[in-house]
Each structure stands twice: as C-alpha cells, then as structure tokens.
Short mmCIF file of C-alpha atoms in Angstrom, two decimals:
data_model
loop_
_atom_site.label_atom_id
_atom_site.label_comp_id
_atom_site.label_asym_id
_atom_site.label_seq_id
_atom_site.Cartn_x
_atom_site.Cartn_y
_atom_site.Cartn_z
CA MET G 8 21.13 -38.23 38.92
CA ASP G 9 18.82 -39.86 41.45
CA GLU G 10 21.48 -39.41 44.08
CA ILE G 11 21.82 -35.71 43.27
CA LEU G 12 18.07 -35.18 43.37
CA GLU G 13 17.83 -37.11 46.57
CA PHE G 14 20.64 -35.01 48.01
CA PHE G 15 18.75 -31.78 47.38
CA LYS G 16 15.53 -33.31 48.73
CA THR G 17 17.02 -34.55 51.96
CA ASN G 18 19.59 -31.78 52.47
CA LYS G 19 17.68 -28.55 52.26
CA ASP G 20 20.37 -27.03 54.43
CA ALA G 21 22.65 -27.14 51.40
CA ILE G 22 20.35 -24.75 49.54
CA THR G 23 20.22 -22.57 52.63
CA ALA G 24 24.01 -22.55 52.78
CA VAL G 25 24.20 -21.45 49.17
CA GLY G 26 21.77 -18.65 49.97
CA VAL G 27 23.88 -17.60 52.96
CA VAL G 28 27.01 -17.53 50.81
CA SER G 29 25.19 -15.41 48.20
CA THR G 30 24.01 -13.03 50.92
CA PHE G 31 27.56 -12.82 52.25
CA LEU G 32 28.88 -11.95 48.80
CA ILE G 33 26.22 -9.28 48.34
CA SER G 34 27.08 -7.86 51.77
CA LEU G 35 30.76 -7.68 50.83
CA VAL G 36 29.94 -5.82 47.64
CA SER G 37 27.63 -3.49 49.57
CA LEU G 38 30.36 -2.84 52.13
CA ARG G 39 32.82 -2.10 49.36
CA PHE G 40 30.40 0.41 47.82
CA THR G 41 29.87 2.03 51.24
CA VAL G 42 33.60 2.44 51.86
CA LYS G 43 34.08 3.74 48.34
CA ASN G 44 31.21 6.19 48.81
CA ASN G 45 32.72 7.52 52.07
CA LYS G 46 36.03 8.05 50.32
CA ALA G 47 34.17 9.80 47.51
CA VAL G 48 32.50 12.15 50.02
CA HIS G 49 35.86 13.15 51.52
CA TYR G 50 37.27 13.58 48.03
CA VAL G 51 34.34 15.79 46.95
CA ASN G 52 34.72 17.96 50.06
CA SER G 53 38.42 18.42 49.38
CA VAL G 54 37.90 19.15 45.68
CA THR G 55 35.05 21.56 46.46
CA LYS G 56 37.23 23.62 48.82
CA ASN G 57 40.08 23.72 46.32
CA ARG G 58 37.71 24.67 43.51
CA VAL G 59 36.24 27.55 45.54
CA ASP G 60 39.77 28.83 46.20
CA TRP G 61 40.58 28.39 42.51
CA ILE G 62 37.51 30.41 41.46
CA GLU G 63 38.42 33.23 43.83
CA LYS G 64 42.02 33.35 42.59
CA LEU G 65 40.89 33.26 38.96
CA ARG G 66 38.47 36.12 39.63
CA LYS G 67 41.21 38.24 41.20
CA ASN G 68 43.66 37.54 38.38
CA MET G 69 41.07 38.42 35.76
CA ALA G 70 40.15 41.64 37.60
CA GLU G 71 43.83 42.64 37.62
CA PHE G 72 44.19 41.76 33.94
CA ILE G 73 41.18 43.89 32.96
CA ALA G 74 42.40 46.79 35.13
CA LEU G 75 45.76 46.84 33.34
CA LEU G 76 43.92 47.44 30.06
CA ASP G 77 42.51 50.77 31.19
CA THR G 78 44.36 53.33 29.05
CA GLN G 79 41.82 56.17 29.11
CA ASP G 80 44.11 58.38 31.21
CA LEU G 81 46.61 58.34 28.35
CA THR G 82 44.27 59.93 25.83
CA ASP G 83 41.45 61.68 27.70
CA LYS G 84 43.56 64.51 29.11
CA PHE G 85 46.52 66.63 28.16
CA ILE G 86 49.79 65.25 29.46
CA GLU G 87 53.15 66.99 29.25
CA LEU G 88 55.43 65.00 26.97
CA ASP G 89 58.18 64.75 29.60
CA ASP G 90 55.64 63.39 32.12
CA PHE G 91 54.17 60.99 29.60
CA ILE G 92 57.57 59.42 28.94
CA LYS G 93 57.75 58.48 32.65
CA ILE G 94 54.55 56.39 32.49
CA PRO G 95 55.66 52.74 33.00
CA MET G 96 53.86 51.22 30.00
CA GLY G 97 56.62 48.65 29.58
CA GLU G 98 56.09 47.53 33.19
CA ASN G 99 52.34 47.34 32.59
CA LEU G 100 52.93 45.15 29.53
CA LYS G 101 55.15 42.86 31.60
CA ARG G 102 52.47 42.55 34.30
CA LEU G 103 49.82 41.96 31.63
CA ASN G 104 51.85 39.08 30.18
CA GLN G 105 52.43 37.59 33.62
CA THR G 106 48.81 37.85 34.73
CA GLY G 107 47.57 36.52 31.39
CA SER G 108 49.89 33.51 31.71
CA GLU G 109 48.65 32.81 35.25
CA ILE G 110 45.04 32.88 34.04
CA LYS G 111 45.77 30.51 31.15
CA LEU G 112 47.60 28.09 33.45
CA MET G 113 44.48 27.94 35.63
CA MET G 114 42.26 26.96 32.72
CA ASN G 115 41.59 23.68 30.89
CA TYR G 116 43.08 23.69 27.41
CA SER G 117 40.93 20.68 26.41
CA ASP G 118 37.61 22.56 26.83
CA ASP G 119 36.34 24.72 23.99
CA PHE G 120 35.15 27.62 26.15
CA ASP G 121 38.41 27.69 28.09
CA ARG G 122 40.36 27.81 24.84
CA LYS G 123 38.15 30.64 23.62
CA ILE G 124 39.02 32.71 26.69
CA MET G 125 42.74 31.91 26.35
CA LEU G 126 42.68 33.04 22.72
CA GLN G 127 40.99 36.27 23.77
CA ILE G 128 43.77 36.86 26.30
CA ASP G 129 46.42 36.31 23.62
CA LEU G 130 44.61 38.71 21.27
CA ILE G 131 44.38 41.43 23.92
CA ILE G 132 48.07 41.13 24.82
CA ALA G 133 48.96 41.43 21.13
CA GLN G 134 46.73 44.51 20.87
CA TYR G 135 48.38 46.07 23.91
CA LYS G 136 51.83 45.46 22.44
CA ARG G 137 50.81 47.21 19.22
CA PHE G 138 49.31 50.02 21.31
CA HIS G 139 52.54 50.36 23.27
CA LEU G 140 54.67 50.46 20.11
CA GLN G 141 52.39 53.03 18.55
CA ILE G 142 52.61 55.17 21.69
CA GLN G 143 56.41 55.10 21.43
CA GLN G 144 56.25 56.06 17.76
CA SER G 145 53.85 58.90 18.58
CA ILE G 146 56.18 60.19 21.31
CA PHE G 147 59.04 60.23 18.82
CA ASP G 148 56.90 62.10 16.28
CA ASN G 149 55.77 64.61 18.92
CA LYS G 150 59.37 65.31 19.91
CA THR G 151 60.36 65.69 16.27
CA ASN G 152 57.55 68.21 15.78
CA GLY G 153 58.62 70.13 18.87
CA ASP G 154 55.38 69.36 20.76
CA THR G 155 55.38 69.75 24.54
CA VAL G 156 52.10 67.86 25.03
CA PHE G 157 51.44 64.25 24.03
CA VAL G 158 49.14 64.13 21.00
CA PRO G 159 47.67 60.67 20.25
CA ASN G 160 47.19 59.90 16.57
CA THR G 161 44.20 58.18 14.92
CA GLU G 162 45.89 54.77 14.97
CA ILE G 163 46.36 54.98 18.74
CA MET G 164 42.70 55.85 19.18
CA GLY G 165 41.67 52.96 16.91
CA LEU G 166 43.83 50.48 18.81
CA GLN G 167 42.46 51.76 22.08
CA GLN G 168 38.85 51.27 20.95
CA ALA G 169 39.62 47.76 19.67
CA MET G 170 41.26 46.90 22.99
CA GLU G 171 38.26 48.22 24.91
CA GLN G 172 35.90 46.03 22.85
CA SER G 173 38.11 42.96 23.32
CA SER G 174 38.26 43.68 27.04
CA ALA G 175 34.45 43.95 27.23
CA ASP G 176 34.01 40.68 25.31
CA LEU G 177 36.50 38.92 27.62
CA LEU G 178 34.72 40.25 30.69
CA ASP G 179 31.35 38.98 29.41
CA ASN G 180 32.71 35.51 28.72
CA MET G 181 34.53 35.41 32.06
CA GLN G 182 31.35 36.29 33.95
CA VAL G 183 29.58 33.38 32.28
CA TYR G 184 32.56 31.10 32.93
CA LEU G 185 32.81 31.93 36.64
CA LYS G 186 29.05 31.55 37.08
CA SER G 187 29.21 28.16 35.37
CA GLU G 188 32.05 27.01 37.62
CA TRP G 189 30.23 28.23 40.73
CA ASN G 190 27.11 26.30 39.69
CA ARG G 191 29.32 23.24 39.25
CA VAL G 192 30.69 23.63 42.77
CA LYS G 193 27.18 23.87 44.25
CA TYR G 194 26.04 20.82 42.29
CA GLU G 195 28.99 18.55 43.06
CA SER G 196 29.17 19.61 46.72
CA LYS G 197 25.89 17.70 47.19
CA GLY G 198 27.58 14.49 46.09
CA LYS G 199 25.93 14.53 42.67
CA THR G 200 27.67 13.75 39.41
CA TYR G 201 27.58 16.75 37.09
CA GLU G 202 27.38 15.12 33.69
CA LYS G 203 29.63 16.64 31.02
CA GLU G 204 26.76 16.97 28.55
CA THR G 205 24.70 18.78 31.19
CA GLN G 206 27.58 21.15 31.95
CA LEU G 207 27.86 22.12 28.28
CA PHE G 208 24.11 22.70 28.04
CA ASP G 209 24.10 24.82 31.21
CA LEU G 210 26.99 26.87 29.84
CA GLU G 211 25.03 27.59 26.66
CA GLU G 212 22.01 28.56 28.75
CA LEU G 213 24.10 31.00 30.80
CA MET G 214 25.42 32.60 27.62
CA LYS G 215 21.87 33.07 26.33
CA LYS G 216 20.81 34.47 29.70
CA LYS G 217 23.74 36.88 29.63
CA ALA G 218 22.76 38.12 26.18
CA ASP G 219 19.05 38.31 27.02
CA PRO G 220 18.03 38.72 30.71
CA ASN G 221 14.45 37.72 29.79
CA TYR G 222 15.54 34.36 28.40
CA LYS G 223 13.75 31.39 30.02
CA ASN G 224 15.81 28.28 30.67
CA ASP G 225 14.75 25.16 28.78
CA VAL G 226 14.22 22.95 31.83
CA TRP G 227 12.69 20.03 29.92
CA LYS G 228 15.56 19.83 27.43
CA ARG G 229 18.05 19.92 30.28
CA PHE G 230 16.24 17.07 32.02
CA CYS G 231 16.35 14.95 28.86
CA ILE G 232 20.06 15.65 28.27
CA ASN G 233 20.96 14.93 31.90
CA THR G 234 18.91 11.71 32.02
CA LYS G 235 20.43 10.42 28.80
CA ALA G 236 23.96 11.21 30.01
CA MET G 237 23.28 9.57 33.38
CA PHE G 238 22.00 6.32 31.83
CA LYS G 239 24.95 6.27 29.44
CA ARG G 240 27.37 6.57 32.34
CA VAL G 241 25.58 3.89 34.38
CA LEU G 242 25.47 1.44 31.47
CA HIS G 243 29.24 1.72 31.07
CA SER G 244 30.02 1.47 34.79
CA HIS G 245 31.79 -1.47 36.46
CA GLN G 246 29.24 -1.46 39.29
CA LEU G 247 26.44 -2.43 36.93
CA SER G 248 28.48 -5.38 35.64
CA ILE G 249 29.08 -6.60 39.19
CA ILE G 250 25.40 -6.29 40.11
CA ILE G 251 24.34 -8.21 37.00
CA PHE G 252 26.89 -10.92 37.80
CA ILE G 253 25.62 -11.31 41.37
CA LEU G 254 21.99 -11.40 40.24
CA GLY G 255 22.94 -14.10 37.74
CA ILE G 256 24.47 -16.20 40.51
CA VAL G 257 21.42 -15.78 42.75
CA ILE G 258 19.03 -16.71 39.93
CA LEU G 259 21.17 -19.72 39.06
CA VAL G 260 21.20 -20.92 42.67
CA MET G 261 17.44 -20.56 42.93
CA CYS G 262 16.90 -22.50 39.70
CA VAL G 263 19.32 -25.37 40.42
CA PRO G 264 16.76 -27.67 42.14
CA ASP G 265 14.24 -27.30 39.32
CA MET G 266 16.94 -27.78 36.73
CA VAL G 267 18.06 -31.00 38.42
CA LYS G 268 14.49 -32.26 38.49
CA ASP G 269 14.07 -31.55 34.80
CA VAL G 270 17.33 -33.27 33.91
CA VAL G 271 16.46 -36.32 36.01
CA GLY G 272 13.01 -36.47 34.48
CA TRP G 273 14.48 -36.23 31.00
CA PHE G 274 16.80 -39.25 31.59
CA SER G 275 14.14 -41.30 33.47
#
C-alpha cells in the first residue's frame, strides 16, 4: 500500500495521463454524437421533402375522391331517360374505389385518426354502391312505367343526403389531418423531435379549433405534456446511459488518490 501511495505522490503524471485518456474518450463520444447529428440532419431534410410531396399527393387524391361524390346533377334537373342511362356511374364507382384505396395506402393503419378516416372512406364507398344500385332499380322502374324522364325515388334522395353528410364529415376530418401533418413537417424540419404525446394533443386542439374558431389553445397543458414526453424519452435513451458511464469513470479517477490514502491509513 505504501508503494502505491508513494507512486501516486511521486508520479503525478500518471493522474494527468488518466485525465488525458478520459478527455480522449469524451472527445470520441462527442465526435460520434456530432457525426450522428449530421446524419440526422440529412435524414430530416430528406424525410421533410418526401413528407411535403406526400401531403400534396394526399390532398389531390382526397380532392378527387370528394369530387366523385358530387351527384347533384343526377337529381337537381330533368334528364331524359335515354341520356341518363349513358351516364358512366359504373366508371365513377371504379374510380372511387381506386382513389379510396390509394388514400388508404398512404395512411397509417396503426394511428386512431388515420383509421377513422379510412373507415369513413369505406362507409362512403358502400353508400355510393347502394346509391348506384338504387339508381339502376329506379331506371328499370321508370322504363316499366313508360317514363321518358328519370324520376328519382325517396330512397335515392335519402342515400344522396347521407352521402353528402358523410362527404362533409370526411372533408372536415381531412382538413384537420392535413393541417396536423403540415405542422409536423414545420416542427421536424427544424431538427426538433415531435413527441408522439404532443402530436396527439395538437391533433385534439386542431379538432376543437375546427369546431369552434374562437377556441383558445391550451398552451400551458401542451408545455407540460411535451416536457413530460421529452424527459421520458431522454431517460430511456442510450446516450444518457453513456454519459452517466463516462461521468462515473471521471469521478472514480478523481477519487482514486483519496481512496488510496484512506485505505493506507486504515491498514496503518
């Protein structure tokens, strides 16, 4: 023990060397974080561009889907039965199915709000199919009655109104969804991490704002939710474990001389 204590007394360079090694290790970790951060920046830029393109494509597909649901021309004016038969409703139904499938493939089936929109799309397509079948039945009835003009029945009008309401509900939800995704792009393009809990809260706030334009965002609640989510993520990160490990080594190195003195004194 005396030899060890004497070694540390007469060879202060050894402690300096340990410090240099610790500094070198910290520098390596810092360099690794820097390289990783640069890669993250390039990744964010790439993802941001792709997400902007994705939002634009989703907006166009949804606009086309909503446009295909416009059936007012079929019931708001008199149409000769022979001309009405030529209307390509079957082709419209095919395009509606295709566009609806494209929209659903662009969405995340694991998110509740995404699933809600996908279910709305399925409901609307089912309504349109019933509307189409009822139109065909009405045409047959009109021909049987010897009518020369298409006469929509009450069931057709009811289906049309239900489809209009479903279309309006889908449009409302899609406006909120696209706004939420655009906010996410703006947030993540700055290199920030958009916590999942914060995203869900912001989505709820947008829905409230959509329903009531005078609604005031709960800024304080958002701050608390975001802070809690951030600390939770940091506490479970590998980086924190590495930092704690390095700090432990540094503290241990700094305490070694005093520990040796205490041990020597205890055996003396």
